[in-house]
Amino acid sequence: MKISVKDSYTILADERDDVQNFAEYLEKIVPMKYETQNLVIDLLKYNSLKLPELLAFLKLSTYHRSTKHSFVIVNDGIDVDEVPFEMVVVPTLVEAGDIVEMEEIERDLGF
């Protein structure tokens, strides 16, 4: 796993080629190491990501967002109309950073 730490969030990217295994790995590691951090999950290398593969991250996304931290997935291959409303998926890392900042402001304002 490739890790990049930014000011207000951490980017986690898969170094292998198995999105399902990456999702399972994150389910184990995120609650232990990244529970108090905003996370951006970089899935840009999966150009043909399908909805069932994306849904492998749904449980973790729901859990992490319930702890009042951002969980944003980055992928430009998935049709955004297929994404469940419980998940945040954006096409670029820049947009992911913007989403994290907006969610931080919302939390600071009590939303």
XYZ file of C-alpha atoms in Angstrom:
111
model
C 0.000 0.000 0.000
C 1.254 3.440 -0.901
C 0.597 6.128 1.726
C 0.721 9.898 1.157
C 0.044 12.237 4.060
C -1.415 15.673 3.316
C -2.336 18.479 5.730
C -5.893 17.351 6.459
C -6.088 13.853 4.999
C -4.177 10.701 4.119
C -4.186 9.074 0.676
C -4.099 5.283 0.587
C -3.389 3.641 -2.784
C -3.235 -0.002 -3.795
C 0.145 -1.158 -5.087
C -1.170 -4.495 -6.256
C -3.826 -5.321 -8.816
C -6.679 -6.717 -6.766
C -9.275 -4.197 -5.691
C -11.226 -6.776 -3.636
C -8.167 -7.726 -1.571
C -7.337 -4.034 -1.099
C -10.846 -3.398 0.268
C -10.543 -6.349 2.656
C -7.107 -5.180 3.793
C -8.399 -1.668 4.454
C -11.276 -3.044 6.531
C -8.679 -4.514 8.871
C -6.100 -1.715 8.923
C -8.223 1.472 8.898
C -9.871 0.989 12.322
C -6.478 0.295 13.886
C -4.220 2.875 12.216
C -6.362 5.502 10.485
C -9.493 5.813 12.607
C -8.849 9.476 13.474
C -7.842 10.607 9.984
C -9.698 11.759 6.902
C -9.028 9.237 4.151
C -8.803 9.403 0.388
C -8.723 6.001 -1.291
C -6.881 6.243 -4.614
C -8.370 3.761 -7.096
C -7.361 5.666 -10.235
C -5.357 2.726 -11.555
C -8.594 0.735 -11.914
C -9.813 2.285 -15.171
C -12.644 -0.195 -15.591
C -13.888 -0.360 -11.995
C -17.328 -1.954 -11.785
C -20.043 -1.284 -9.227
C -19.627 -4.625 -7.367
C -15.922 -3.839 -6.883
C -16.752 -0.368 -5.594
C -19.333 -1.788 -3.208
C -16.545 -3.751 -1.493
C -15.698 -0.391 0.159
C -19.266 0.420 1.276
C -19.039 -1.101 4.771
C -15.746 0.647 5.502
C -16.996 3.936 4.057
C -20.106 3.822 6.235
C -18.071 2.949 9.321
C -15.415 5.612 8.785
C -17.912 8.365 8.006
C -19.820 7.447 11.200
C -16.680 8.379 13.170
C -17.026 11.941 11.796
C -14.130 11.596 9.354
C -14.099 11.827 5.582
C -13.812 8.755 3.379
C -13.483 9.676 -0.296
C -12.814 7.246 -3.136
C -11.064 8.489 -6.261
C -11.858 6.743 -9.537
C -12.672 8.124 -12.957
C -13.927 4.875 -14.505
C -17.127 4.380 -12.522
C -20.420 5.930 -13.586
C -21.264 8.385 -10.784
C -24.986 7.722 -11.329
C -24.408 4.137 -10.110
C -22.682 5.157 -6.864
C -24.812 4.736 -3.722
C -25.497 7.986 -1.879
C -23.674 6.598 1.184
C -20.383 6.761 -0.700
C -18.364 9.702 -1.975
C -16.607 9.016 -5.277
C -14.819 11.706 -7.276
C -12.719 11.532 -10.464
C -9.557 13.344 -9.287
C -7.332 13.665 -6.237
C -7.793 17.446 -6.307
C -11.573 17.035 -6.014
C -11.063 14.544 -3.180
C -9.039 17.147 -1.281
C -11.787 19.705 -1.892
C -14.442 17.315 -0.551
C -12.391 16.666 2.597
C -12.015 20.415 3.169
C -15.750 21.025 2.671
C -16.661 18.195 5.042
C -14.225 19.549 7.644
C -15.918 22.959 7.438
C -19.355 21.324 7.785
C -18.221 19.417 10.877
C -16.738 22.589 12.385
C -20.096 24.304 11.851
C -21.930 21.417 13.520
C -23.560 19.810 10.480
